[in-house]
DNA sequence: CGCATTTGACCAGCGC
DNA sequence: GCGCTGGTCAAATGCG
């Protein structure tokens, strides 16, 4: 069953990161490369225990009844690690991330369209969820038979038709039902990159990158903007690939990096560098730029021939990040995460968080 | 002042 | 056709 697979150890890197794409590793046969792959695989295995791209792909491609979801919930230990952020995609902290562990979340295909629901536990932050994208709330509606209103969000990227609905579960106060719909036609930005950046270039107070989770009075987008975010590097030359005006940039250092399942190509960092809504690029971390940080670009976004139809792109960001509490105590049995103070930003090298975006650097 | 959120109004789909 | 419900719009409001 799918739920079983979700508990399996991640497969080789290819299947995890590049999925069917294989653009980058397709012809990898030489020893050194294999060693690197092995290393990366090990790394991933260490930090990632959730489902794989393949799992998701299969789950999304097959007629999904969601029947196994309940079983997934059994694995509640990890469920606790499922954090989220603000319903509005208010990324308040890199430490507050969506758990990659779908084994702790429920993937419910409401339709076999670009629509799916994730059931996730909140983890502090006032029960807000963050998935690596920046969302703008455009509506809220009280739903029949539900005491909790449903919030409607739209990706801030004007060229992106991704939407999501966030609703608090009726039975579980600390559980959010997030329904994603549509495609993200751009990149998110990895908070891991931020971490990486911090590791490379020290100081960066723990609060960096809005990591202070602070919950301001109310969810606010673009945390970095008002937070003591690390001074952004000087604007790099704009390399507009025209297919990724990632508002993700708005997530600044917190969004996660998108993974493309197939038909995509890896492009240089600039392609995935954060930008503002207006398409202006926020900048690429010098480190990544220097080392050649690869982003995955759409070849033809208009036709969006990607079989994934964006689903994976939506899901994957959740997969490549670790739960907020997982750094030290991987699984705290059902401790009300929502009541516990948000964990400090994981910026150390021991950070359990990992973003695939950084992996290409290793190669 | 710009931007994000709020919230009531409006619209569309569906069932009866 | 009508009413209910969910989803979206857009003006008002609030915040930094």
Short mmCIF file of C-alpha atoms (C1' of nucleotides) in Angstrom, two decimals:
data_model
loop_
_atom_site.label_atom_id
_atom_site.label_comp_id
_atom_site.label_asym_id
_atom_site.label_seq_id
_atom_site.Cartn_x
_atom_site.Cartn_y
_atom_site.Cartn_z
CA UNK A 1 0.00 0.00 0.00
CA UNK A 2 1.01 3.51 -0.45
CA UNK A 3 1.08 4.20 3.21
CA UNK A 4 3.62 1.52 3.65
CA UNK A 5 5.85 3.03 1.14
CA UNK A 6 5.61 6.27 2.85
CA UNK A 7 7.43 4.82 5.76
CA UNK A 8 10.20 3.40 3.79
CA UNK A 9 13.62 4.74 3.76
CA UNK A 10 14.12 7.12 0.96
CA UNK A 11 15.35 5.61 -2.20
CA UNK A 12 18.42 6.72 -4.00
CA UNK A 13 18.86 10.33 -4.53
CA UNK A 14 17.81 10.25 -8.10
CA UNK A 15 14.39 9.19 -7.24
CA UNK A 16 14.17 11.56 -4.40
CA UNK A 17 15.44 14.66 -5.90
CA UNK A 18 15.35 14.45 -9.55
CA UNK A 19 12.63 12.01 -9.98
CA UNK A 20 12.11 11.17 -13.56
CA UNK A 21 13.94 14.15 -14.70
CA UNK A 22 17.34 12.68 -14.55
CA UNK A 23 18.65 15.63 -16.37
CA UNK A 24 21.43 16.03 -14.01
CA UNK A 25 22.27 12.56 -13.02
CA UNK A 26 21.24 10.76 -16.06
CA UNK A 27 24.67 9.90 -17.23
CA UNK A 28 26.27 9.70 -13.89
CA UNK A 29 28.38 6.64 -13.86
CA UNK A 30 31.79 7.62 -12.88
CA UNK A 31 33.13 6.71 -9.54
CA UNK A 32 33.47 10.11 -7.98
CA UNK A 33 30.00 10.96 -8.93
CA UNK A 34 28.72 7.79 -7.46
CA UNK A 35 30.52 8.54 -4.28
CA UNK A 36 28.96 11.89 -4.18
CA UNK A 37 25.60 10.42 -4.82
CA UNK A 38 26.19 7.97 -2.10
CA UNK A 39 27.12 10.73 0.21
CA UNK A 40 24.11 12.70 -0.67
CA UNK A 41 21.92 9.70 -0.32
CA UNK A 42 23.28 9.17 3.06
CA UNK A 43 22.70 12.71 3.89
CA UNK A 44 19.18 12.51 2.77
CA UNK A 45 18.59 9.30 4.55
CA UNK A 46 19.76 10.98 7.63
CA UNK A 47 17.55 13.92 7.47
CA UNK A 48 14.67 12.62 5.55
CA UNK A 49 12.46 9.78 6.37
CA UNK A 50 9.37 10.70 4.57
CA UNK A 51 7.90 9.67 1.31
CA UNK A 52 9.72 9.98 -1.88
CA UNK A 53 8.96 11.64 -5.09
CA UNK A 54 8.11 8.31 -6.47
CA UNK A 55 5.75 7.71 -3.65
CA UNK A 56 4.01 10.90 -4.28
CA UNK A 57 4.00 10.48 -7.94
CA UNK A 58 2.44 7.13 -7.64
CA UNK A 59 0.05 8.36 -5.06
CA UNK A 60 -0.99 11.18 -7.26
CA UNK A 61 -1.16 9.21 -10.41
CA UNK A 62 -3.12 6.38 -9.04
CA UNK A 63 -6.66 6.58 -8.16
CA UNK A 64 -6.34 7.84 -4.70
CA UNK A 65 -9.03 7.11 -2.27
CA UNK A 66 -7.32 8.42 0.76
CA UNK A 67 -8.34 5.32 2.55
CA UNK A 68 -4.91 4.70 3.84
CA UNK A 69 -4.66 8.08 5.27
CA UNK A 70 -6.01 7.00 8.55
CA UNK A 71 -3.26 4.58 8.92
CA UNK A 72 -0.82 7.22 8.23
CA UNK A 73 -2.16 9.08 11.09
CA UNK A 74 -1.16 6.26 13.31
CA UNK A 75 2.31 7.38 13.06
CA UNK A 76 1.54 10.18 15.33
CA UNK A 77 4.94 10.58 16.69
CA UNK A 78 6.04 12.14 13.54
CA UNK A 79 2.76 13.80 13.18
CA UNK A 80 3.81 16.00 15.93
CA UNK A 81 6.64 17.19 13.97
CA UNK A 82 4.39 18.46 11.38
CA UNK A 83 4.48 22.07 11.67
CA UNK A 84 3.16 24.63 9.65
CA UNK A 85 2.92 28.01 9.46
CA UNK A 86 0.65 30.48 9.05
CA UNK A 87 -2.32 29.80 7.32
CA UNK A 88 -1.42 32.53 5.14
CA UNK A 89 1.80 31.16 4.25
CA UNK A 90 3.12 33.50 6.66
CA UNK A 91 6.50 32.28 6.99
CA UNK A 92 7.51 33.41 10.33
CA UNK A 93 10.50 31.28 10.74
CA UNK A 94 12.66 28.88 8.95
CA UNK A 95 12.24 26.73 11.92
CA UNK A 96 8.63 26.50 11.23
CA UNK A 97 8.35 24.26 8.33
CA UNK A 98 6.06 21.75 6.96
CA UNK A 99 6.99 18.31 7.75
CA UNK A 100 8.19 16.34 4.86
CA UNK A 101 6.81 13.36 6.44
CA UNK A 102 3.71 12.64 4.66
CA UNK A 103 3.57 9.63 6.77
CA UNK A 104 2.42 12.04 9.32
CA UNK A 105 0.26 13.96 7.06
CA UNK A 106 -2.58 12.84 5.06
CA UNK A 107 -2.70 13.29 1.42
CA UNK A 108 -6.21 13.25 0.33
CA UNK A 109 -6.90 13.61 -3.26
CA UNK A 110 -10.13 15.39 -3.43
CA UNK A 111 -10.01 15.22 -7.14
CA UNK A 112 -7.66 13.83 -9.58
CA UNK A 113 -6.88 17.27 -10.61
CA UNK A 114 -4.29 19.59 -9.37
CA UNK A 115 -5.96 19.54 -6.09
CA UNK A 116 -5.07 17.70 -3.01
CA UNK A 117 -5.39 18.08 0.67
CA UNK A 118 -2.79 17.81 3.30
CA UNK A 119 -3.69 17.23 6.83
CA UNK A 120 -1.01 18.54 9.01
CA UNK A 121 -0.43 19.31 12.57
CA UNK A 122 0.55 22.69 13.58
CA UNK A 123 3.64 23.32 15.52
CA UNK A 124 3.59 26.46 17.41
CA UNK A 125 3.37 29.64 15.51
CA UNK A 126 -0.17 29.89 16.46
CA UNK A 127 -1.03 27.01 14.33
CA UNK A 128 0.01 28.66 11.22
CA UNK A 129 1.32 26.77 8.34
CA UNK A 130 4.08 27.45 5.99
CA UNK A 131 4.81 25.56 2.90
CA UNK A 132 7.45 27.54 1.22
CA UNK A 133 5.28 29.74 -0.83
CA UNK A 134 3.93 33.11 -0.26
CA UNK A 135 0.21 33.32 -0.21
CA UNK A 136 -2.22 36.13 -0.19
CA UNK A 137 -5.43 35.66 1.56
CA UNK A 138 -8.34 36.64 -0.54
CA UNK A 139 -11.24 35.31 1.34
CA UNK A 140 -12.56 33.55 4.33
CA UNK A 141 -15.72 31.64 4.62
CA UNK A 142 -17.44 29.84 7.37
CA UNK A 143 -18.19 26.35 6.29
CA UNK A 144 -21.28 24.49 7.07
CA UNK A 145 -20.93 21.94 9.80
CA UNK A 146 -17.60 23.32 10.67
CA UNK A 147 -16.96 25.67 13.52
CA UNK A 148 -13.81 26.83 11.90
CA UNK A 149 -13.79 29.15 8.97
CA UNK A 150 -11.96 28.29 5.84
CA UNK A 151 -9.43 30.68 4.51
CA UNK A 152 -8.67 31.06 0.88
CA UNK A 153 -5.22 31.89 -0.30
CA UNK A 154 -3.77 32.58 -3.65
CA UNK A 155 -0.17 32.53 -4.59
CA UNK A 156 1.15 36.02 -4.61
CA UNK A 157 2.84 35.46 -7.87
CA UNK A 158 0.60 37.12 -10.39
CA UNK A 159 1.52 34.54 -12.92
CA UNK A 160 0.86 31.67 -10.69
CA UNK A 161 -2.56 30.18 -10.37
CA UNK A 162 -1.84 28.15 -7.31
CA UNK A 163 -4.34 28.41 -4.56
CA UNK A 164 -4.89 26.83 -1.27
CA UNK A 165 -7.51 26.61 1.35
CA UNK A 166 -6.69 26.37 4.96
CA UNK A 167 -9.10 25.05 7.45
CA UNK A 168 -8.64 23.91 10.96
CA UNK A 169 -9.78 20.43 11.59
CA UNK A 170 -12.88 20.22 13.62
CA UNK A 171 -11.79 17.32 15.70
CA UNK A 172 -8.21 18.28 16.15
CA UNK A 173 -7.60 21.82 17.06
CA UNK A 174 -3.97 21.63 16.17
CA UNK A 175 -4.54 20.12 12.83
CA UNK A 176 -4.89 22.04 9.67
CA UNK A 177 -6.44 20.88 6.50
CA UNK A 178 -4.66 22.51 3.68
CA UNK A 179 -6.01 22.01 0.25
CA UNK A 180 -3.73 22.94 -2.56
CA UNK A 181 -5.00 23.62 -5.99
CA UNK A 182 -3.33 24.71 -9.13
CA UNK A 183 0.20 24.92 -10.23
CA UNK A 184 3.08 26.90 -8.97
CA UNK A 185 4.74 28.33 -11.98
CA UNK A 186 7.75 29.47 -10.18
CA UNK A 187 10.21 28.52 -7.55
CA UNK A 188 10.19 28.67 -3.91
CA UNK A 189 13.26 29.48 -2.05
CA UNK A 190 14.81 27.22 0.36
CA UNK A 191 15.23 28.15 3.90
CA UNK A 192 17.85 25.55 3.88
CA UNK A 193 19.72 27.79 1.64
CA UNK A 194 19.44 30.32 4.29
CA UNK A 195 20.85 27.92 6.73
CA UNK A 196 23.52 27.01 4.34
CA UNK A 197 24.19 30.60 3.85
CA UNK A 198 24.47 31.15 7.52
CA UNK A 199 26.77 28.30 7.85
CA UNK A 200 28.94 29.69 5.21
CA UNK A 201 28.84 33.17 6.39
CA UNK A 202 28.52 33.12 10.09
CA UNK A 203 27.00 35.33 12.55
CA UNK A 204 23.58 35.73 11.44
CA UNK A 205 21.89 35.88 14.72
CA UNK A 206 19.60 33.12 15.43
CA UNK A 207 16.84 35.40 14.61
CA UNK A 208 18.05 35.73 11.15
CA UNK A 209 15.68 35.28 8.35
CA UNK A 210 12.74 35.90 10.48
CA UNK A 211 13.52 32.76 12.17
CA UNK A 212 12.35 34.10 15.31
CA UNK A 213 9.11 32.76 14.83
CA UNK A 214 7.63 35.33 16.57
CA UNK A 215 4.29 35.49 16.16
CA UNK A 216 3.53 38.87 15.63
CA UNK A 217 0.10 39.89 16.41
CA UNK A 218 -1.14 38.43 13.28
CA UNK A 219 0.27 36.53 10.47
CA UNK A 220 2.19 38.63 8.21
CA UNK A 221 3.71 37.78 4.95
CA UNK A 222 7.17 38.50 3.97
CA UNK A 223 8.61 37.95 7.35
CA UNK A 224 12.07 38.76 6.33
CA UNK A 225 10.93 42.10 5.29
CA UNK A 226 10.22 43.26 8.74
CA UNK A 227 12.34 40.86 10.60
CA UNK A 228 15.98 41.16 11.32
CA UNK A 229 16.64 39.25 8.26
CA UNK A 230 20.18 38.89 7.24
CA UNK A 231 21.27 41.65 5.05
CA UNK A 232 20.44 40.59 1.57
CA UNK A 233 23.33 40.39 -0.73
CA UNK A 234 23.70 43.00 -3.35
CA UNK A 235 21.31 42.45 -6.14
CA UNK A 236 22.78 40.05 -8.55
CA UNK A 237 22.45 40.48 -12.23
CA UNK A 238 18.99 39.67 -13.19
CA UNK A 239 18.74 36.63 -15.26
CA UNK A 240 15.18 36.38 -16.08
CA UNK A 241 14.22 33.04 -17.32
CA UNK A 242 10.83 34.34 -17.77
CA UNK A 243 9.31 31.36 -16.23
CA UNK A 244 9.92 31.85 -12.66
CA UNK A 245 9.09 35.15 -11.34
CA UNK A 246 9.05 33.57 -8.11
CA UNK A 247 7.34 35.40 -5.52
CA UNK A 248 8.96 32.83 -3.69
CA UNK A 249 11.43 35.46 -3.31
CA UNK A 250 9.02 36.98 -1.00
CA UNK A 251 9.50 34.10 1.16
CA UNK A 252 12.90 35.29 1.01
CA UNK A 253 15.06 32.92 2.80
CA UNK A 254 12.40 30.68 3.92
CA UNK A 255 10.63 29.19 1.10
CA UNK A 256 11.62 25.83 0.11
CA UNK A 257 12.96 24.83 -3.14
CA UNK A 258 10.86 23.24 -5.73
CA UNK A 259 11.58 19.92 -7.12
CA UNK A 260 10.45 19.03 -10.50
CA UNK A 261 9.55 15.57 -11.33
CA UNK A 262 10.20 15.42 -14.96
CA UNK A 263 10.82 17.25 -18.09
CA UNK A 264 12.54 19.95 -16.26
CA UNK A 265 16.01 21.09 -16.44
CA UNK A 266 18.36 22.39 -13.90
CA UNK A 267 19.40 25.86 -14.32
CA UNK A 268 21.71 28.12 -12.65
CA UNK A 269 20.95 29.65 -9.39
CA UNK A 270 19.79 32.88 -10.77
CA UNK A 271 16.83 31.13 -12.12
CA UNK A 272 15.75 30.22 -8.70
CA UNK A 273 16.80 33.23 -6.90
CA UNK A 274 14.20 34.97 -4.93
CA UNK A 275 12.32 37.79 -6.36
CA UNK A 276 9.61 40.06 -5.44
CA UNK A 277 6.14 39.87 -6.67
CA UNK A 278 6.84 42.30 -9.32
CA UNK A 279 9.33 39.92 -10.67
CA UNK A 280 12.32 41.70 -9.45
CA UNK A 281 14.89 39.35 -8.28
CA UNK A 282 15.83 39.68 -4.71
CA UNK A 283 19.16 38.20 -5.14
CA UNK A 284 21.11 35.08 -4.99
CA UNK A 285 23.26 34.28 -2.11
CA UNK A 286 26.76 34.84 -3.18
CA UNK A 287 27.67 31.47 -1.97
CA UNK A 288 25.19 29.69 -4.08
CA UNK A 289 25.90 31.86 -6.97
CA UNK A 290 29.56 31.23 -6.73
CA UNK A 291 29.19 27.55 -6.32
CA UNK A 292 26.61 27.29 -8.95
CA UNK A 293 23.39 26.77 -7.26
CA UNK A 294 21.08 25.03 -9.57
CA UNK A 295 17.47 25.61 -9.77
CA UNK A 296 15.13 23.66 -11.81
CA UNK A 297 13.55 25.60 -14.57
CA UNK A 298 10.61 25.04 -16.72
CA UNK A 299 11.37 24.65 -20.28
CA UNK A 300 7.99 25.63 -21.36
CA UNK A 301 5.85 26.94 -18.68
CA UNK A 302 3.10 28.11 -20.89
CA UNK A 303 2.32 24.65 -21.98
CA UNK A 304 3.42 23.33 -18.74
CA UNK A 305 3.98 19.99 -20.19
CA UNK A 306 5.23 18.70 -16.94
CA UNK A 307 3.35 15.63 -16.16
CA UNK A 308 3.40 16.51 -12.60
CA UNK A 309 1.14 19.30 -13.32
CA UNK A 310 2.61 21.10 -10.41
CA UNK A 311 1.43 18.67 -7.87
CA UNK A 312 4.81 17.55 -6.95
CA UNK A 313 6.00 21.00 -6.95
CA UNK A 314 3.49 21.75 -4.35
CA UNK A 315 4.15 18.74 -2.32
CA UNK A 316 7.81 18.43 -2.49
CA UNK A 317 8.57 21.52 -0.59
CA UNK A 318 6.97 19.74 2.24
CA UNK A 319 9.12 16.77 1.73
CA UNK A 320 12.44 18.35 1.78
CA UNK A 321 12.04 19.98 5.06
CA UNK A 322 11.91 18.69 8.47
CA UNK A 323 9.52 19.34 11.18
CA UNK A 324 10.22 22.15 13.46
CA UNK A 325 10.84 20.03 16.48
CA UNK A 326 12.77 17.38 14.87
CA UNK A 327 16.14 18.83 15.40
CA UNK A 328 16.81 17.23 18.69
CA UNK A 329 13.83 15.25 19.59
CA UNK A 330 12.80 13.70 16.45
CA UNK A 331 9.58 12.57 17.83
CA UNK A 332 7.96 13.98 20.77
CA UNK A 333 4.89 11.99 21.33
CA UNK A 334 1.97 14.10 20.87
CA UNK A 335 3.12 16.90 22.89
CA UNK A 336 0.96 19.73 22.11
CA UNK A 337 3.20 21.37 19.73
CA UNK A 338 0.98 24.31 19.46
CA UNK A 339 1.49 25.23 23.04
CA UNK A 340 5.17 24.79 23.12
CA UNK A 341 7.24 27.70 22.08
CA UNK A 342 8.56 27.51 18.63
CA UNK A 343 11.96 26.01 18.43
CA UNK A 344 14.88 28.15 17.64
CA UNK A 345 15.83 28.37 14.07
CA UNK A 346 17.85 25.48 12.98
CA UNK A 347 20.86 27.06 11.57
CA UNK A 348 23.49 24.77 12.74
CA UNK A 349 25.20 22.22 10.67
CA UNK A 350 23.31 19.61 12.50
CA UNK A 351 20.16 20.99 11.23
CA UNK A 352 17.78 18.30 10.27
CA UNK A 353 16.43 20.48 7.60
CA UNK A 354 17.59 19.93 4.18
CA UNK A 355 16.69 21.41 0.97
CA UNK A 356 17.41 19.62 -2.19
CA UNK A 357 18.37 22.85 -3.74
CA UNK A 358 21.64 22.62 -2.07
CA UNK A 359 22.37 19.19 -3.27
CA UNK A 360 23.34 20.14 -6.74
CA UNK A 361 26.13 22.07 -5.21
CA UNK A 362 27.62 18.87 -4.10
CA UNK A 363 27.89 17.59 -7.58
"C1'" DC B 1 1.97 55.28 1.59
"C1'" DG B 2 2.04 50.64 0.15
"C1'" DC B 3 0.71 46.22 1.04
"C1'" DA B 4 -1.78 42.50 3.30
"C1'" DT B 5 -5.87 41.23 5.63
"C1'" DT B 6 -10.71 41.47 6.62
"C1'" DT B 7 -15.32 40.93 5.43
"C1'" DG B 8 -19.67 41.57 3.22
"C1'" DA B 9 -21.44 41.04 -1.36
"C1'" DC B 10 -21.70 38.64 -5.43
"C1'" DC B 11 -21.54 34.59 -8.42
"C1'" DA B 12 -21.74 29.75 -9.81
"C1'" DG B 13 -22.66 24.94 -9.06
"C1'" DC B 14 -25.53 21.56 -7.18
"C1'" DG B 15 -29.49 19.26 -5.15
"C1'" DC B 16 -34.27 19.21 -4.39
"C1'" DG C 1 -36.75 27.50 -10.49
"C1'" DC C 2 -35.24 28.14 -5.88
"C1'" DG C 3 -32.39 27.84 -2.08
"C1'" DC C 4 -28.12 26.43 -0.12
"C1'" DT C 5 -23.31 26.28 -0.09
"C1'" DG C 6 -18.75 27.14 -1.49
"C1'" DG C 7 -15.65 30.15 -3.83
"C1'" DT C 8 -14.24 34.76 -5.36
"C1'" DC C 9 -14.27 39.77 -5.65
"C1'" DA C 10 -13.31 44.15 -4.03
"C1'" DA C 11 -13.83 48.01 -0.93
"C1'" DA C 12 -12.60 48.99 3.69
"C1'" DT C 13 -9.41 48.58 7.21
"C1'" DG C 14 -5.12 47.92 9.62
"C1'" DC C 15 -0.25 47.69 10.02
"C1'" DG C 16 4.60 48.67 9.29
#
